[in-house]
CSV table of C-alpha atoms (C1' of nucleotides) in Angstrom, one decimal:
chain,number,residue,atom,x,y,z
A,285,MET,CA,8.4,17.7,-0.5
A,286,ALA,CA,6.5,14.8,-2.0
A,287,SER,CA,8.1,11.9,-0.1
A,288,TYR,CA,7.1,8.8,1.2
A,289,LYS,CA,4.5,10.3,3.5
A,290,ASP,CA,2.4,11.7,0.7
A,291,LYS,CA,2.6,9.1,-1.9
A,292,LYS,CA,-0.6,7.3,-2.2
A,293,VAL,CA,0.2,3.5,-2.4
A,294,ILE,CA,-1.8,2.1,0.5
A,295,THR,CA,-5.1,0.0,-0.2
A,296,ILE,CA,-8.1,0.4,1.9
A,297,GLY,CA,-7.8,-2.9,3.5
A,298,ILE,CA,-4.5,-2.0,4.8
A,299,VAL,CA,-5.8,1.3,5.9
A,300,ASN,CA,-8.3,-0.4,8.0
A,301,GLU,CA,-5.6,-2.5,9.5
A,302,LEU,CA,-3.5,0.5,10.4
A,303,THR,CA,-6.5,2.7,11.7
A,304,GLY,CA,-9.0,0.3,12.9
A,305,LEU,CA,-11.6,2.4,10.8
A,306,SER,CA,-14.3,0.3,9.0
A,307,GLU,CA,-14.0,0.5,5.3
A,308,ARG,CA,-17.4,2.0,5.1
A,309,LYS,CA,-16.4,5.0,7.4
A,310,ILE,CA,-13.1,5.5,5.4
A,311,ARG,CA,-15.3,5.7,2.2
A,312,TYR,CA,-17.8,7.7,3.9
A,313,TYR,CA,-15.5,10.5,4.9
A,314,GLU,CA,-14.2,10.7,1.3
A,315,GLU,CA,-17.8,11.1,0.1
A,316,ARG,CA,-18.1,14.1,2.9
A,317,GLY,CA,-15.0,15.5,1.2
A,318,LEU,CA,-12.5,15.1,4.3
A,319,ILE,CA,-10.2,12.8,2.4
A,320,PHE,CA,-8.9,12.3,-1.2
A,321,PRO,CA,-7.3,9.0,-2.0
A,322,ASP,CA,-6.0,8.6,-5.7
A,323,ARG,CA,-7.3,5.6,-7.8
A,324,THR,CA,-5.5,2.9,-9.7
A,325,LYS,CA,-6.7,2.7,-13.3
A,326,ARG,CA,-9.2,0.1,-12.2
A,327,GLY,CA,-10.7,2.2,-9.6
A,328,THR,CA,-9.0,1.0,-6.4
A,329,ARG,CA,-8.4,3.4,-4.0
A,330,LYS,CA,-5.0,4.4,-2.9
A,331,TYR,CA,-4.0,6.5,0.4
A,332,SER,CA,-0.8,7.9,1.7
A,333,PHE,CA,0.6,7.8,5.1
A,334,ALA,CA,-0.6,11.3,5.5
A,335,ASP,CA,-4.0,10.5,4.8
A,336,ILE,CA,-3.7,7.7,7.5
A,337,GLU,CA,-2.7,10.2,10.0
A,338,LEU,CA,-5.4,12.6,9.0
A,339,LEU,CA,-8.0,9.7,9.0
A,340,MET,CA,-7.0,9.3,12.7
A,341,LYS,CA,-7.4,13.0,13.7
A,342,ILE,CA,-11.1,12.6,12.0
A,343,ALA,CA,-11.8,9.6,14.1
A,344,ASP,CA,-10.7,11.4,17.2
A,345,LYS,CA,-13.1,14.3,16.3
A,346,ARG,CA,-15.7,12.1,15.5
A,347,GLU,CA,-15.4,10.2,19.0
A,348,GLU,CA,-15.7,13.6,20.4
A,349,GLY,CA,-19.2,14.1,18.6
A,350,VAL,CA,-17.9,16.4,16.0
A,351,GLN,CA,-20.0,16.2,12.7
A,352,THR,CA,-18.2,15.8,9.3
A,353,SER,CA,-19.4,19.1,8.3
A,354,GLU,CA,-17.7,20.9,11.2
A,355,ILE,CA,-14.4,18.9,10.8
A,356,LYS,CA,-14.4,19.7,7.1
A,357,LYS,CA,-14.6,23.5,8.1
A,358,ASP,CA,-11.9,23.2,10.7
A,359,MET,CA,-10.0,21.7,8.0
A,360,MET,CA,-10.4,24.4,5.6
A,361,ARG,CA,-9.9,27.2,8.3
A,362,GLU,CA,-6.7,25.6,8.9
A,363,LYS,CA,-5.7,25.3,5.5
A,364,ARG,CA,-6.7,29.2,4.9
A,365,LYS,CA,-4.4,30.2,7.8
A,366,LYS,CA,-1.4,27.9,6.2
A,367,ASP,CA,-1.8,29.5,2.9
A,368,LEU,CA,-1.8,32.9,4.4
A,369,ARG,CA,1.4,32.2,6.5
A,370,GLU,CA,2.9,30.9,3.2
A,371,GLU,CA,1.8,33.9,1.1
A,372,MET,CA,3.3,36.4,3.9
A,373,LEU,CA,6.5,34.5,3.9
A,374,ARG,CA,6.6,34.8,0.2
A,375,GLY,CA,6.0,38.5,0.4
A,376,GLN,CA,8.9,39.0,3.1
A,377,ILE,CA,11.1,37.0,0.4
A,378,ASN,CA,10.1,39.2,-2.2
A,379,ALA,CA,10.7,42.5,-0.2
A,380,HIS,CA,13.8,41.3,0.8
A,381,PHE,CA,15.1,40.8,-2.9
A,382,ASN,CA,13.6,44.0,-4.2
A,383,ARG,CA,15.7,45.8,-1.6
A,384,GLN,CA,18.7,44.5,-2.8
A,385,LYS,CA,17.8,46.0,-6.5
B,134,MET,CA,14.2,4.5,12.8
B,135,ALA,CA,11.1,2.5,11.7
B,136,SER,CA,9.6,5.5,9.8
B,137,TYR,CA,7.4,5.3,6.5
B,138,LYS,CA,10.1,4.1,4.5
B,139,ASP,CA,10.2,0.7,6.3
B,140,LYS,CA,6.7,0.1,6.9
B,141,LYS,CA,5.4,-2.8,4.8
B,142,VAL,CA,2.0,-1.5,3.6
B,143,ILE,CA,2.2,-1.7,-0.3
B,144,THR,CA,0.4,-4.7,-2.1
B,145,ILE,CA,2.1,-6.4,-5.1
B,146,GLY,CA,-0.1,-4.8,-7.6
B,147,ILE,CA,1.1,-1.3,-6.6
B,148,VAL,CA,4.6,-2.4,-6.4
B,149,ASN,CA,4.3,-3.4,-10.0
B,150,GLU,CA,3.0,0.0,-11.1
B,151,LEU,CA,5.9,1.7,-9.0
B,152,THR,CA,8.7,-0.6,-10.4
B,153,GLY,CA,7.6,-1.7,-13.6
B,154,LEU,CA,8.3,-5.6,-12.6
B,155,SER,CA,6.0,-8.2,-13.3
B,156,GLU,CA,4.4,-10.0,-10.2
B,157,ARG,CA,6.0,-13.1,-11.2
B,158,LYS,CA,9.5,-11.4,-11.0
B,159,ILE,CA,8.8,-9.8,-7.7
B,160,ARG,CA,7.7,-13.3,-6.2
B,161,TYR,CA,10.7,-15.1,-7.6
B,162,TYR,CA,13.1,-12.5,-6.1
B,163,GLU,CA,11.3,-13.3,-2.8
B,164,GLU,CA,11.9,-17.2,-3.6
B,165,ARG,CA,15.5,-16.5,-4.1
B,166,GLY,CA,15.7,-14.8,-0.7
B,167,LEU,CA,16.4,-11.3,-2.1
B,168,ILE,CA,13.5,-9.6,-0.5
B,169,PHE,CA,11.2,-10.2,2.3
B,170,PRO,CA,7.7,-8.9,2.2
B,171,ASP,CA,5.3,-9.2,5.2
B,172,ARG,CA,2.0,-10.9,5.1
B,173,THR,CA,-1.6,-10.1,6.0
B,174,LYS,CA,-3.6,-12.3,8.1
B,175,ARG,CA,-4.9,-13.7,4.9
B,176,GLY,CA,-1.4,-14.2,3.2
B,177,THR,CA,-1.3,-11.1,0.8
B,178,ARG,CA,2.3,-9.7,0.4
B,179,LYS,CA,3.1,-6.2,1.8
B,180,TYR,CA,6.1,-4.3,0.8
B,181,SER,CA,7.8,-1.2,2.1
B,182,PHE,CA,9.3,1.9,0.0
B,183,ALA,CA,12.7,0.3,1.0
B,184,ASP,CA,11.8,-2.9,-0.5
B,185,ILE,CA,10.9,-0.9,-3.6
B,186,GLU,CA,14.1,0.9,-4.0
B,187,LEU,CA,15.7,-2.5,-3.2
B,188,LEU,CA,13.6,-4.2,-6.0
B,189,MET,CA,14.8,-1.6,-8.5
B,190,LYS,CA,18.6,-2.3,-7.6
B,191,ILE,CA,18.0,-5.7,-8.3
B,192,ALA,CA,16.3,-5.1,-11.6
B,193,ASP,CA,19.4,-3.1,-12.5
B,194,LYS,CA,21.7,-6.0,-11.6
B,195,ARG,CA,19.6,-8.4,-13.5
B,196,GLU,CA,19.6,-6.2,-16.7
B,197,GLU,CA,23.3,-6.1,-16.4
B,198,GLY,CA,23.2,-10.1,-16.4
B,199,VAL,CA,23.8,-10.5,-12.9
B,200,GLN,CA,22.5,-14.0,-11.3
B,201,THR,CA,20.4,-13.8,-8.2
B,202,SER,CA,22.7,-16.0,-6.4
B,203,GLU,CA,25.3,-13.3,-7.0
B,204,ILE,CA,23.0,-10.4,-6.0
B,205,LYS,CA,22.3,-12.3,-3.1
B,206,LYS,CA,26.0,-12.7,-2.0
B,207,ASP,CA,26.6,-8.8,-2.9
B,208,MET,CA,23.7,-7.9,-0.5
B,209,MET,CA,25.3,-10.1,2.3
B,210,ARG,CA,28.6,-8.7,1.9
B,211,GLU,CA,27.4,-5.3,2.2
B,212,LYS,CA,25.3,-6.4,5.1
B,213,ARG,CA,28.3,-7.7,6.8
B,214,LYS,CA,30.4,-4.5,6.1
B,215,LYS,CA,27.7,-2.5,7.7
B,216,ASP,CA,27.3,-4.6,10.8
B,217,LEU,CA,31.0,-4.5,11.1
B,218,ARG,CA,30.8,-0.7,10.8
B,219,GLU,CA,28.2,-0.4,13.6
B,220,GLU,CA,30.1,-2.8,15.7
B,221,MET,CA,33.3,-0.7,15.7
B,222,LEU,CA,31.0,2.4,16.4
B,223,ARG,CA,29.6,0.6,19.5
B,224,GLY,CA,33.1,-0.2,20.4
B,225,GLN,CA,34.3,3.3,20.2
B,226,ILE,CA,31.3,4.8,22.1
B,227,ASN,CA,31.9,2.0,25.0
B,228,ALA,CA,35.9,3.1,25.1
B,229,HIS,CA,34.9,6.5,25.5
B,230,PHE,CA,32.5,6.1,28.4
B,231,ASN,CA,35.1,3.4,30.0
B,232,ARG,CA,37.6,6.3,29.9
B,233,GLN,CA,35.3,8.5,31.9
B,234,LYS,CA,34.9,6.2,34.9
C,107,DC,C1',18.2,-20.0,-14.2
C,108,DG,C1',14.7,-16.9,-14.8
C,109,DT,C1',10.2,-15.7,-16.5
C,110,DG,C1',5.7,-16.1,-18.9
C,111,DT,C1',1.4,-18.2,-18.6
C,112,DA,C1',-3.0,-20.8,-17.7
C,113,DA,C1',-5.7,-22.5,-13.7
C,114,DG,C1',-8.6,-22.5,-10.0
C,115,DG,C1',-9.8,-20.9,-5.7
C,116,DA,C1',-9.9,-17.5,-2.2
C,117,DA,C1',-9.9,-12.7,-0.5
C,118,DT,C1',-10.6,-7.7,-2.1
C,119,DT,C1',-12.7,-3.8,-3.7
C,120,DC,C1',-16.2,-1.2,-5.9
C,121,DT,C1',-21.1,0.7,-6.4
C,122,DG,C1',-25.8,1.5,-5.2
C,123,DA,C1',-29.3,0.6,-2.0
C,124,DC,C1',-32.0,-0.2,2.3
C,125,DA,C1',-32.0,0.0,7.4
C,126,DC,C1',-31.9,2.3,11.5
C,127,DG,C1',-31.8,6.1,14.7
D,8,DC,C1',-26.3,12.1,9.9
D,9,DG,C1',-23.2,8.3,10.3
D,10,DT,C1',-22.6,3.7,9.8
D,11,DG,C1',-23.8,-1.4,9.0
D,12,DT,C1',-25.0,-4.8,6.1
D,13,DA,C1',-26.4,-7.9,2.1
D,14,DA,C1',-25.8,-8.1,-3.1
D,15,DG,C1',-23.5,-8.9,-7.3
D,16,DG,C1',-19.7,-8.3,-10.2
D,17,DA,C1',-15.2,-7.1,-11.3
D,18,DA,C1',-10.3,-7.2,-10.1
D,19,DT,C1',-6.6,-9.1,-7.3
D,20,DT,C1',-3.7,-12.0,-5.3
D,21,DC,C1',-2.1,-16.8,-4.2
D,22,DT,C1',0.1,-21.3,-5.1
D,23,DG,C1',1.7,-25.2,-7.9
D,24,DA,C1',2.8,-26.3,-12.3
D,25,DC,C1',4.3,-26.6,-17.2
D,26,DA,C1',6.9,-24.4,-20.8
D,27,DC,C1',11.2,-22.6,-22.9
D,28,DG,C1',15.8,-21.9,-23.2
DNA sequence: CGTGTAAGGAATTCTGACACG
DNA sequence: CGTGTAAGGAATTCTGACACG
């Protein structure tokens, strides 16, 4: 699952080129817990393509006037839903194999 | 076709981390025409994941003692073969549609 | 030929802070 | 709250060159 899309290899300057967001904004969204870049040994931030797509979604929301705290809540809600779906899927798979025994 | 794998977004320092090749080597292989990074406006090299995979293949060949000029010839031979296969495929597709008329 | 290295300059990135609204 | 900006320092990247083998 961890393919090119999720590898954190892009520096903030390139992220700025790709998204048009200022470095200040990119760092601020991290400060607010919306995005989680890796770091090199020396502390330079590294982003993935997935991060870039997320940043563009965040930018859209901000343009609509949504606050970062709201965006974060939405993201956590979606994550919970996703975790739940996966949990249920696992349950079905288990049920299936248990029936076989 | 131009997906994450081919987007040139990785700086040379990260390429060094990912491949273990020195920056000197990476730049030299470019000088010899084996690899073609993009540049930012300010001239910083940008590589793709495909470039990184190619660099690792080049590194393997070099370890076997193959010279850069040989590696380049091999790469051009393979490219020619690939172009030929695509050319023939296009030919078959055309033949197919012509028959229909 | 292939690679290391020191050199000097330019551009990048980082953090913490002040400003404004 | 969200973002801009100036500040100072540290790390990055670039090119051209000399070294060695």
